[in-house]
Coordinates of C-alpha atoms and ligand atoms in Angstrom, one line a residue:
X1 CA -1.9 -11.1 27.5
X2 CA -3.6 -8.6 25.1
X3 CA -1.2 -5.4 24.6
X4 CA -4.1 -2.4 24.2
X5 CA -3.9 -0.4 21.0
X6 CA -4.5 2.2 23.7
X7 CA -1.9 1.6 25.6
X8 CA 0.6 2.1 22.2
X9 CA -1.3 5.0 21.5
X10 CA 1.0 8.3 21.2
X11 CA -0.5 10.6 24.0
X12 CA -2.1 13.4 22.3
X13 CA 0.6 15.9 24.1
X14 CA 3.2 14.4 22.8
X15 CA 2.1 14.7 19.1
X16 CA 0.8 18.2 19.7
X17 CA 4.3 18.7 20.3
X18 CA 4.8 18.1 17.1
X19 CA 2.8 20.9 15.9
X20 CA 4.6 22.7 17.8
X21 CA 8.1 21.7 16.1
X22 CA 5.8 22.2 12.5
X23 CA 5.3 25.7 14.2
X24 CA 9.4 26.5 14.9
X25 CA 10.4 25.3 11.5
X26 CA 7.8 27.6 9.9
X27 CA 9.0 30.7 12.2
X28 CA 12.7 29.4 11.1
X29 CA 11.7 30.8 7.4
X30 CA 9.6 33.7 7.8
X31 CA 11.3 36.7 7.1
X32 CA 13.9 34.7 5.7
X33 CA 13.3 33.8 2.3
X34 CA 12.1 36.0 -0.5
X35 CA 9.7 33.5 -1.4
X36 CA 7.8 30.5 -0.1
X37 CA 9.2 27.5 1.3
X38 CA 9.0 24.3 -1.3
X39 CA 9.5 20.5 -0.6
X40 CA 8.7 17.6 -2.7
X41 CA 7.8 14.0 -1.5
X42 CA 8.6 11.0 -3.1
X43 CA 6.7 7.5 -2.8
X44 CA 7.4 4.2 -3.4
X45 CA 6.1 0.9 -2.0
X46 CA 2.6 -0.2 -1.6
X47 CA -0.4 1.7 -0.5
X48 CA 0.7 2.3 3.6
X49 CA 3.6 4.1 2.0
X50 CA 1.1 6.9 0.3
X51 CA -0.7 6.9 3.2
X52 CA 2.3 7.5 5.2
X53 CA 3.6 10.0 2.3
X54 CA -0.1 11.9 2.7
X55 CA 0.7 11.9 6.5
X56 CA 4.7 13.7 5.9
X57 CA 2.9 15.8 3.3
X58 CA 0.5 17.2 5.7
X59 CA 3.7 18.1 8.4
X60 CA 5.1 20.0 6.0
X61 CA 2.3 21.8 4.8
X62 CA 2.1 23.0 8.5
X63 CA 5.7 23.7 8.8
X64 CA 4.3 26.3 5.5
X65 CA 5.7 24.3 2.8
X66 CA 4.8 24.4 -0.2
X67 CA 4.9 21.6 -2.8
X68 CA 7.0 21.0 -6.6
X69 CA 7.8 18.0 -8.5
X70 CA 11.2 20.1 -9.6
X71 CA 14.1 18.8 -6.5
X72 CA 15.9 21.3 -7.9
X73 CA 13.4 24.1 -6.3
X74 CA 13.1 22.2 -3.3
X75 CA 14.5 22.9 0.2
X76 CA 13.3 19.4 1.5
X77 CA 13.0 16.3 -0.1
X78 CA 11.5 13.3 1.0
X79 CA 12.0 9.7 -0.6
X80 CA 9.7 7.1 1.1
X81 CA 11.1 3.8 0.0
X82 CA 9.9 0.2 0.2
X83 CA 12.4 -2.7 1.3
X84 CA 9.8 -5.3 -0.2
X85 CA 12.1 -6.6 -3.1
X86 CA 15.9 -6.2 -3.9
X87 CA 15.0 -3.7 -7.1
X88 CA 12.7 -2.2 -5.3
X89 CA 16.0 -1.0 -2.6
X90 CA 18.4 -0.6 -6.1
X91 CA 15.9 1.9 -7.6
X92 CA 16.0 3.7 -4.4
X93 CA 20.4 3.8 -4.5
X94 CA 19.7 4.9 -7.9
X95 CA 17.6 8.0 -7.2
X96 CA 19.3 9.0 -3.7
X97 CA 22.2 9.1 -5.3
X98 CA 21.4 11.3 -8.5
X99 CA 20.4 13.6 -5.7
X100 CA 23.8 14.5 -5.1
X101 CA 23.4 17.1 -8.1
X102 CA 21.1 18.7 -6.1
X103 CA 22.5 19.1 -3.2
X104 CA 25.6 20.5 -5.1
X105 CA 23.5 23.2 -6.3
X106 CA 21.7 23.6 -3.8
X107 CA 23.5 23.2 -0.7
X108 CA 21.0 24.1 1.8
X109 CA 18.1 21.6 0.3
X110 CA 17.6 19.0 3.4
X111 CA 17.7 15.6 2.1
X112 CA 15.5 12.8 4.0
X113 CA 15.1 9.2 3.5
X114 CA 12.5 7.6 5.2
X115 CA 10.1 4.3 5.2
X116 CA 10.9 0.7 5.1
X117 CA 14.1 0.6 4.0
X118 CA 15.6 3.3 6.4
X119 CA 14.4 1.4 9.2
X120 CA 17.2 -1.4 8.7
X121 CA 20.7 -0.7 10.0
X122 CA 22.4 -1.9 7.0
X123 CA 20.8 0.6 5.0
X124 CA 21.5 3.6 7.6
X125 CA 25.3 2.5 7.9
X126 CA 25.5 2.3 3.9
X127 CA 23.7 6.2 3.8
X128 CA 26.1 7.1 6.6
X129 CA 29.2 5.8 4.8
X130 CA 28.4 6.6 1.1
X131 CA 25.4 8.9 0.7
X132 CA 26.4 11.8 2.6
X133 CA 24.1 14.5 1.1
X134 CA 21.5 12.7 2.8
X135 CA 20.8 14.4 6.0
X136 CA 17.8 12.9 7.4
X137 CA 16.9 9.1 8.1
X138 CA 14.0 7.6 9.9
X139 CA 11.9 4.9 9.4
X140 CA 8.3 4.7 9.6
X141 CA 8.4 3.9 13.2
X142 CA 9.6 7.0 13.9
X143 CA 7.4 9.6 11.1
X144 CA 5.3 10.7 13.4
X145 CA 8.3 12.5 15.1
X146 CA 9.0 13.6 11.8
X147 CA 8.9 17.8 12.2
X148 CA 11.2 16.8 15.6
X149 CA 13.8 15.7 13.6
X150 CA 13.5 18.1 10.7
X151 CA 14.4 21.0 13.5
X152 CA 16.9 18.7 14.4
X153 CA 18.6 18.8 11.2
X154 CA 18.3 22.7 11.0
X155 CA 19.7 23.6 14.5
X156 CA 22.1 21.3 14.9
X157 CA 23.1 21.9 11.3
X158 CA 24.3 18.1 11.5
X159 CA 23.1 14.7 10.1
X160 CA 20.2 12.7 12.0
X161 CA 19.3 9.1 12.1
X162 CA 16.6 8.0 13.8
X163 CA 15.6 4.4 13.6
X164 CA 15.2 2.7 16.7
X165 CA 13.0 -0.4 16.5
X166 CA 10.0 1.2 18.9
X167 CA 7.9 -1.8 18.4
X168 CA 5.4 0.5 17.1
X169 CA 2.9 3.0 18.3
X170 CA -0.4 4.8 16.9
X171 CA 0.0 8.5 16.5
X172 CA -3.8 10.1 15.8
X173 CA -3.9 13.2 14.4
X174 CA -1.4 13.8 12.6
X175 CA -1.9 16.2 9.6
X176 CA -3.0 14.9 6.0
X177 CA -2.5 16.4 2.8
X178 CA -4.9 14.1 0.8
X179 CA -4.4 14.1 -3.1
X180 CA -7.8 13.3 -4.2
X181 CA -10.8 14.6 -3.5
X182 CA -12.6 11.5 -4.6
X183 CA -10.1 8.3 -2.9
X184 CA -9.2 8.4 0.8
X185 CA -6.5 5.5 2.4
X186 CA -7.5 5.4 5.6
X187 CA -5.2 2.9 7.8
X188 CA -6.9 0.6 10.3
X189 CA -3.7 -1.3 11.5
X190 CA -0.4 -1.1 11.1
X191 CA 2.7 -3.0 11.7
X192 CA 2.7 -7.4 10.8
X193 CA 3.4 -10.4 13.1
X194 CA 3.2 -12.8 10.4
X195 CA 6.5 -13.2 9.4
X196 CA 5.7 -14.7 6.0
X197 CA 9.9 -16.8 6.0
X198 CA 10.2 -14.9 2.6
X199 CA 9.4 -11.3 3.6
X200 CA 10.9 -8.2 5.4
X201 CA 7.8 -6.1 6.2
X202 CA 7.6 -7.4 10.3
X203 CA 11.5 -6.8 10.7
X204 CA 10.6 -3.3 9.4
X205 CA 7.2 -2.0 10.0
X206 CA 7.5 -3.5 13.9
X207 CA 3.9 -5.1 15.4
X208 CA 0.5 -5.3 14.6
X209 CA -1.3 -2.4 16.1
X210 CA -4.9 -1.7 15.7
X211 CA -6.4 1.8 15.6
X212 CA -9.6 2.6 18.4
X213 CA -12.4 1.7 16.1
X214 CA -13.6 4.9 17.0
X215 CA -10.6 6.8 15.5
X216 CA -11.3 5.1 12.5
X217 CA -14.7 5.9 12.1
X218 CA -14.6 9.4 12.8
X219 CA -12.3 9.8 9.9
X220 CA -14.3 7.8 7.9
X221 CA -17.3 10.1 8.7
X222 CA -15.0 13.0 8.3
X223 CA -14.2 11.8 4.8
X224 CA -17.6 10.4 3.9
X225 CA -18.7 14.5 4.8
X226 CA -16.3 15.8 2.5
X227 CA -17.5 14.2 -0.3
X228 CA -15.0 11.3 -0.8
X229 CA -16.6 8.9 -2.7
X230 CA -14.4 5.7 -2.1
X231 CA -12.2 4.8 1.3
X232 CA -9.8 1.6 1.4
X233 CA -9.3 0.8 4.2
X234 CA -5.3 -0.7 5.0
X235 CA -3.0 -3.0 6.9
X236 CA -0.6 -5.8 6.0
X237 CA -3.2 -8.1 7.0
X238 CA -6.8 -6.1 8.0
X239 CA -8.4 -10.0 9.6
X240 CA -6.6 -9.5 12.0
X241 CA -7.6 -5.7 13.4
X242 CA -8.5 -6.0 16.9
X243 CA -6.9 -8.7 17.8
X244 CA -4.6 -6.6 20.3
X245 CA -7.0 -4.5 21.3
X246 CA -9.3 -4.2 25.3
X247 CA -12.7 -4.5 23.4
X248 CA -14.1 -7.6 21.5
X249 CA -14.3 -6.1 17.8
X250 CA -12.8 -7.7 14.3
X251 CA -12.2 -6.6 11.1
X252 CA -15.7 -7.8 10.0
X253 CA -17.4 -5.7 13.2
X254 CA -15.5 -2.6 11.9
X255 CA -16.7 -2.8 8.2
X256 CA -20.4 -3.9 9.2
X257 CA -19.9 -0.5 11.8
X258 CA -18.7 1.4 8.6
X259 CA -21.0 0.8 6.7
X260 CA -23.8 1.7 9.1
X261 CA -22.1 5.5 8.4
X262 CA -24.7 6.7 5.9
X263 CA -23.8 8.3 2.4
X264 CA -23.1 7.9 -1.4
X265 CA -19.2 5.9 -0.8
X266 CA -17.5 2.5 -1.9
X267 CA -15.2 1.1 1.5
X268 CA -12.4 -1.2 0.1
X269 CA -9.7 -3.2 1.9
X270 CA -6.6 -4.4 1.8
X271 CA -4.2 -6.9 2.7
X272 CA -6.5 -9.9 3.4
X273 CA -4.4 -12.6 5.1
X274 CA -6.3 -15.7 3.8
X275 CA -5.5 -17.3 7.3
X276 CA -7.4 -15.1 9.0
X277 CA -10.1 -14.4 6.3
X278 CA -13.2 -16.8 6.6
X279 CA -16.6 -16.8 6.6
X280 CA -17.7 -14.2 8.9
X281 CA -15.7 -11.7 6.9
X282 CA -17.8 -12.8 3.7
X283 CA -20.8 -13.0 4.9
X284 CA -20.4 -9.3 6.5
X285 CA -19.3 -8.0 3.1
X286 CA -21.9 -9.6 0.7
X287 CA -24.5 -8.1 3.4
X288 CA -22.8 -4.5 3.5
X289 CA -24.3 -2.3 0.7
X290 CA -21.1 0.2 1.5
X291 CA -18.6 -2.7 0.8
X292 CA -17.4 -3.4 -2.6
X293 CA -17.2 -6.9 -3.7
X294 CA -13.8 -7.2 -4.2
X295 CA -11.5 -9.3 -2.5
X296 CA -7.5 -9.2 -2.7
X297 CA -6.4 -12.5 -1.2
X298 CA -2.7 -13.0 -2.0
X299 CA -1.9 -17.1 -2.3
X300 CA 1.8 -16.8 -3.3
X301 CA 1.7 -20.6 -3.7
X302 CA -0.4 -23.0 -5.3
X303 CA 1.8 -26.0 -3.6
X304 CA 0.8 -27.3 0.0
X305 CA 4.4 -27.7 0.9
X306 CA 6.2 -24.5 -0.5
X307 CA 2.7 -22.9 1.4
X308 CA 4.1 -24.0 4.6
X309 CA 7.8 -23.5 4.1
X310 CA 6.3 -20.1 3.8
X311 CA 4.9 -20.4 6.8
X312 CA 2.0 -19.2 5.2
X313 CA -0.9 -20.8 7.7
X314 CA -2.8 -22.6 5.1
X315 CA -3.0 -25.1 2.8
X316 CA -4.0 -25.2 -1.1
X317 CA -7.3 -26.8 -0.6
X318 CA -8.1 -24.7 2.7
X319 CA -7.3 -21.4 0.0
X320 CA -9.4 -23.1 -2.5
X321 CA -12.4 -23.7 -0.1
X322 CA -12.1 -20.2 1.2
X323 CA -12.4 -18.6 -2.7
X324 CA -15.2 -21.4 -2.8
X325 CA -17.2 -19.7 -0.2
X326 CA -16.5 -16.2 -1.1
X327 CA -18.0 -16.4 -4.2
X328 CA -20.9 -18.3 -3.1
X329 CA -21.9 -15.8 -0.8
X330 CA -20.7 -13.1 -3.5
X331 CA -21.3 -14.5 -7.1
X332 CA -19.6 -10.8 -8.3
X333 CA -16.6 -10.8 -6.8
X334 CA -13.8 -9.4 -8.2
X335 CA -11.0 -11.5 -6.8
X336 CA -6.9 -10.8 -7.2
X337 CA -4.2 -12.3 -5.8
X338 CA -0.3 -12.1 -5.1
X339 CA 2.4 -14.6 -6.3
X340 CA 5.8 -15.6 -5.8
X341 CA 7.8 -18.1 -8.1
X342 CA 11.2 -19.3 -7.1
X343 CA 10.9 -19.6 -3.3
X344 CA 14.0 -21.1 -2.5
X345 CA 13.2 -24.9 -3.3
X346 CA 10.5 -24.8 -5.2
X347 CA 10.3 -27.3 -7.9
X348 CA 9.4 -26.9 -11.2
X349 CA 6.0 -29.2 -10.7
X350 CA 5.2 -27.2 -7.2
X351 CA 5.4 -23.9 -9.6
X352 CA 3.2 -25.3 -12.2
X353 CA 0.8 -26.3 -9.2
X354 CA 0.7 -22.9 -9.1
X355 CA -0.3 -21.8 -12.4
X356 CA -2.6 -24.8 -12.2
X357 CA -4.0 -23.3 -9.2
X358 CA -4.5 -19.3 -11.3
X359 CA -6.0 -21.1 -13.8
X360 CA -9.0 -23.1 -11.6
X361 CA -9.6 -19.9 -9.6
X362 CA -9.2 -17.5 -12.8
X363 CA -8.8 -14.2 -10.9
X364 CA -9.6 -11.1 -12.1
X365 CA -5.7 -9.8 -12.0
X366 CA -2.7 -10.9 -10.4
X367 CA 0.4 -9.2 -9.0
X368 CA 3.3 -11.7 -9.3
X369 CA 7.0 -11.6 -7.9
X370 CA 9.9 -13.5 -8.6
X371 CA 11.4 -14.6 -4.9
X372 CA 14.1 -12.0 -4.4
X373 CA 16.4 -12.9 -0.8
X374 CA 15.9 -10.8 1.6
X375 CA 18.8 -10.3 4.4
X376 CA 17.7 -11.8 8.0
X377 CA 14.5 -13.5 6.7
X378 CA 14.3 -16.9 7.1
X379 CA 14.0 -18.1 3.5
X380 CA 17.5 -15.8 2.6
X381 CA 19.2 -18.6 4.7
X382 CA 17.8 -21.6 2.5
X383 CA 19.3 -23.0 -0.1
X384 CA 18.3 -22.2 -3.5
X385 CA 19.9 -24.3 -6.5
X386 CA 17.1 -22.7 -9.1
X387 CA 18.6 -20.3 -11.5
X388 CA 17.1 -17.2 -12.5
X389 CA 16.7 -17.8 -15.5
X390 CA 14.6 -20.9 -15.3
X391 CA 12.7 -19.3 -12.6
X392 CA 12.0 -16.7 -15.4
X393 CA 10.6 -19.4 -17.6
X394 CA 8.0 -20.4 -14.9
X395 CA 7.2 -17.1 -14.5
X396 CA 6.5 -16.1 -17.7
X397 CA 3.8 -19.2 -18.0
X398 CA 2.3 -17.8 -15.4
X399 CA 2.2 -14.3 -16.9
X400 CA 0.7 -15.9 -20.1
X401 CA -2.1 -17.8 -18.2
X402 CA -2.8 -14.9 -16.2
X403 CA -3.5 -12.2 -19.1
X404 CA -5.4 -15.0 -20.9
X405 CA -7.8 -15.1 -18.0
X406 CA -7.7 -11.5 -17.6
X407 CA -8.5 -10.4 -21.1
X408 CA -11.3 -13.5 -21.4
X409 CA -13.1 -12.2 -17.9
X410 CA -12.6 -8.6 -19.0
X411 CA -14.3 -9.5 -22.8
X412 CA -17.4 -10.8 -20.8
X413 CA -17.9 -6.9 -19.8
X414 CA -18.3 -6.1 -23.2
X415 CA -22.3 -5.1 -23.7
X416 CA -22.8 -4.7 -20.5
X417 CA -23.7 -1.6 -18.4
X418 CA -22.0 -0.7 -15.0
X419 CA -22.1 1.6 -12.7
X420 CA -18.6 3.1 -12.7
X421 CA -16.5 5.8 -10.5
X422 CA -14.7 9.0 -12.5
X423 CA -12.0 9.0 -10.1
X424 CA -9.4 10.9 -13.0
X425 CA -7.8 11.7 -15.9
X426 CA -6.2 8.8 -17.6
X427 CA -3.3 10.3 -19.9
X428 CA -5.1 8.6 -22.8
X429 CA -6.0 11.1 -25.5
X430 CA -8.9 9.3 -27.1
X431 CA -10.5 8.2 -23.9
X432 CA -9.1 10.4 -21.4
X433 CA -11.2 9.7 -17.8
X434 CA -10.0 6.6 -15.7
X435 CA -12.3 5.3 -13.8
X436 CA -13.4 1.7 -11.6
X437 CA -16.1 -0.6 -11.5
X438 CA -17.6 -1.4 -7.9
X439 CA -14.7 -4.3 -8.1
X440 CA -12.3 -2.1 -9.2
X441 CA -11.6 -2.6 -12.3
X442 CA -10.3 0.1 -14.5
X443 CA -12.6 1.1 -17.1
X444 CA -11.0 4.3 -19.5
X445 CA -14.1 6.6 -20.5
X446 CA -14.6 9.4 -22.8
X447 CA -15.7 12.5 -21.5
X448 CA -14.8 15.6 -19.6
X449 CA -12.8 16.1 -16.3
X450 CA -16.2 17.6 -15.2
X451 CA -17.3 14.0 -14.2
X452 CA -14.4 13.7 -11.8
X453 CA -16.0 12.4 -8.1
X454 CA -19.1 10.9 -10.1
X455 CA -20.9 7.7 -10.4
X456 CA -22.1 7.6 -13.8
X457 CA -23.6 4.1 -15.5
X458 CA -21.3 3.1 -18.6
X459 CA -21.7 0.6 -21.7
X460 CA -18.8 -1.1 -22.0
X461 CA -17.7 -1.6 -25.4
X462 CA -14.3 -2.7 -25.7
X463 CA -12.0 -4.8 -23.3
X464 CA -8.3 -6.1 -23.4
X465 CA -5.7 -7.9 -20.5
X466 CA -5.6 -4.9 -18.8
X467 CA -8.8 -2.6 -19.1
X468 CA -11.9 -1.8 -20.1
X469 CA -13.7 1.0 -22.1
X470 CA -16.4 2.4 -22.0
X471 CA -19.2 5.2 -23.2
X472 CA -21.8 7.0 -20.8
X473 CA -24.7 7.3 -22.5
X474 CA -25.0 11.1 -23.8
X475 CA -21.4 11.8 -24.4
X476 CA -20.5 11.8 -27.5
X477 CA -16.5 12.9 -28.9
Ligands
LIG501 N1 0.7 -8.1 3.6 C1 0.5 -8.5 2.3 C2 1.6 -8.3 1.4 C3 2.6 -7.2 1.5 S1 3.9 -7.3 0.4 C4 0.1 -9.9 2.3 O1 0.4 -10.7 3.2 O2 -0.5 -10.4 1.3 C5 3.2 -7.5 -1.2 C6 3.6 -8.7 -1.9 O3 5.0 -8.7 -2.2 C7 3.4 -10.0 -1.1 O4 2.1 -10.5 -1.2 C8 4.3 -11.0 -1.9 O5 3.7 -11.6 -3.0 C9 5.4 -10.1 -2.4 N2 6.7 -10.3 -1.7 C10 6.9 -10.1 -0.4 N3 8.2 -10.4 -0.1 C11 8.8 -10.8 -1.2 C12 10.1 -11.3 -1.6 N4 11.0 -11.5 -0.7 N5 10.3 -11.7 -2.9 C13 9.3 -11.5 -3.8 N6 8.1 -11.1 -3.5 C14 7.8 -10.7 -2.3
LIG502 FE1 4.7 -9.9 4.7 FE2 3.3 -12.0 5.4 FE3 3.1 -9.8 6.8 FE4 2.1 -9.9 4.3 S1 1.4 -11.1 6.0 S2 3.4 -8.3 5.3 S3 3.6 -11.2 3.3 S4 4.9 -11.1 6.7
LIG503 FE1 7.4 -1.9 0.7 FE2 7.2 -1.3 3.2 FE3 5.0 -1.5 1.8 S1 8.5 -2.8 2.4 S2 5.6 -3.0 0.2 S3 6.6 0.0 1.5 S4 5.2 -2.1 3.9

């Protein structure tokens, strides 16, 4: 039976009651403090955690917040974590617990630790035990409630955990604080039912829920009004919006309906689960003028078997003929991938299948992983005689193929003109704006912030593994 997005969606009284909480913390400080009200947010974790970080932001902003990098001016802080990899949850010990400084100097700061890793009860019990300047948990099933809980904290003057597994629900209009005028995140889905063996996201992010496709359109006409110049669209795996939802509609229905929204904008996507990616999906975007051409469709294995001890859903040569298509239908695309070396079992030869495997479909970039356990996944319980250190060895001739390819595909940009996005500065002081390619690939620029938010046509004249650079025609140093 299909559970309706709708029927998972928050009512809208409930998250109006919200506002009302963001409304009682901000009559908590007026009158109270001689000056304004200051929290910081801290992100990590992929691109659903910003999102999610915009979404906190833009509570506390109406609670009257204000924002500072400095925790040391701050009377909340917020660190979103990510439970994806084992360093990924040390790093986040690390900085929660230099934040004990803080809170000795600043007794009153509110401390809160929220995202994937606060939704696992191991991690609440540790924060209970041995972190006890932290005075707020939730995870990201619960961030919607997130100005409850935050009164919570300063009536009851007591520590609050909130991490129920809800199985996930859609909150819609929630407030965002949105960092760039120029880039939107806009998320179509959330949640995962794939359970990859290897990976933690569905114990922590609950089901896959799709947004109304009107929701999402309305804020992509919202954004596309403002001015934003390029929307990616997110979930853990976008094929497979709508599945749960009343009306008939698919991932490749909602970017063809997207891109019907007219305006100067780029719409990107991501995750793309290759199971659920086929032709109807490439077809739609070669055929959309609003989608870019780029494709991130994460392998993670090369080898048929370690594939299905993944429980991936597909096998080498059905990735291969998918990649095959794709770039039929789209002879630009700009394709990139995830990897994993040193699933538990995998052999040497099944790695170098792998890099075999990088080296016929030469992507444009990869983003590879060494396998790191993680508690109550399948693949923690499975035995794993590699050592690290030879996994490291694999890894690294992967790493070596992979910037090869990247820095031969990048030099054939070199001559060429593209059409390019300013979307920043890029901390570089002889070419100091960042900025993509429709694929979205980083091209550094010279010029002035002024082109911030523009599409400007660029000669690129000099490449390497990671980027490109480039000169607009009429700028000079
Ligand atoms: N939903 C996305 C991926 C989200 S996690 C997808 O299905 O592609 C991002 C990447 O982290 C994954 O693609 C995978 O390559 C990596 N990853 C996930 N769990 C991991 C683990 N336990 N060890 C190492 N890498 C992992
Ligand atoms: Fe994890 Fe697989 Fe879901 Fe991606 S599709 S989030 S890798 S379980
Ligand atoms: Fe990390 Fe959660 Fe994203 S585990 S990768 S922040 S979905």
């Amino acid at each position: 039976m299909k559970d309706s997005g709708g029927n998972r969606r928050i009512c809208p009284e409930a998250v109006e009651r919200q506002l009302d909480f963001c409304g009682k913390i901000k009559g908590l400080w007026e009158g109270r403090a001689e000056r304004a009200a200051l929290a910081c947010v801290q992100t990590y974790g992929c691109q659903q955690n910003v999102a999610d970080s915009q979404r906190i932001m833009g509570m506390l902003r109406e609670m009257g917040y204000g924002f500072t990098q400095d925790p040391y001016m701050c009377d909340v802080i917020v660190v979103n974590t990510c439970a994806i990899r084992e360093n990924a949850e040390k790093k986040v010990y690390g900085i929660v617990g230099q934040l004990v400084h803080v809170k000795e100097k600043r007794p009153d700061v509110v401390i809160c630790l929220c995202g994937c890793m606060a939704q696992q009860e191991v991690v609440a019990q540790k924060i209970r035990a041995s972190y006890r300047h932290v005075d707020l948990v939730f995870g990201p099933q619960a961030l919607w409630k997130f100005p409850e809980l935050l009164y919570e904290v300063y009536t009851k003057r007591g520590r609050v955990f909130s991490i129920e597994q809800e199985n996930g629900s859609i909150a819609e209009g929630l407030p965002v604080v949105r960092e760039s005028g120029v880039k939107a995140w806009v998320s179509v889905m959330y949640g995962c039912n794939n359970f990859c063996s290897y990976c933690i996201v569905p114990y922590v992010r609950g089901r896959e829920r799709s947004r109304q496709p009107g929701d999402i359109l309305r804020e992509v006409r919202e954004l596309v009004a403002d001015g934003v110049r390029e929307i990616t669209l997110l979930g853990q795996n976008v094929n497979s919006y709508g599945k749960d939802l009343d009306e008939s509609v698919d991932f490749a229905d909602l970017l063809e309906e997207i891109d019907g929204i007219s305006g100067d904008y780029l719409v990107r996507f991501m995750t793309s689960h290759p199971k659920d990616a086929g032709k109807k999906l490439f077809d739609t975007m070669a055929r959309c003028g609003h989608v870019a051409k780029q494709l991130h469709l994460p392998v993670q294995s090369g080898n048929s078997r370690v594939l299905k001890a993944m429980n991936r859903g597909y096998t080498r040569e059905q990735y291969l003929e998918k990649v095959r298509y794709a770039r039929e239908v789209m002879p630009d695309l700009v394709l990139t991938s995830d990897i994993i070396i040193g699933f538990p079992g995998e052999t040497e030869a099944e790695a170098m299948e792998t890099v075999e495997l990088v080296k016929e479909v030469r992507y444009d970039a990869l983003f590879t992983f060494i396998y790191s356990p993680r508690p109550g996944t399948p693949a923690a319980a499975l035995p794993d005689p590699v050592t690290r250190a030879e996994k490291q060895i694999w890894f690294d001739k992967l790493l070596m193929e992979q910037n090869r390819i990247s820095g031969e595909l990048h030099r054939e940009y070199v001559g060429k003109t593209v059409r390019v996005l300013v979307d920043g500065s890029s901390g570089d002081e002889l070419w100091p704006l960042s900025s993509r390619t429709q694929g979205g690939r980083l091209v550094h620029l010279r010029g002035g912030l002024s082109l911030v938010g523009q599409y400007v046509d660029v000669r690129i004249v000099d490449s390497n593994t990671w980027a490109l650079y480039g000169e607009i025609d009429g700028v000079s140093l």
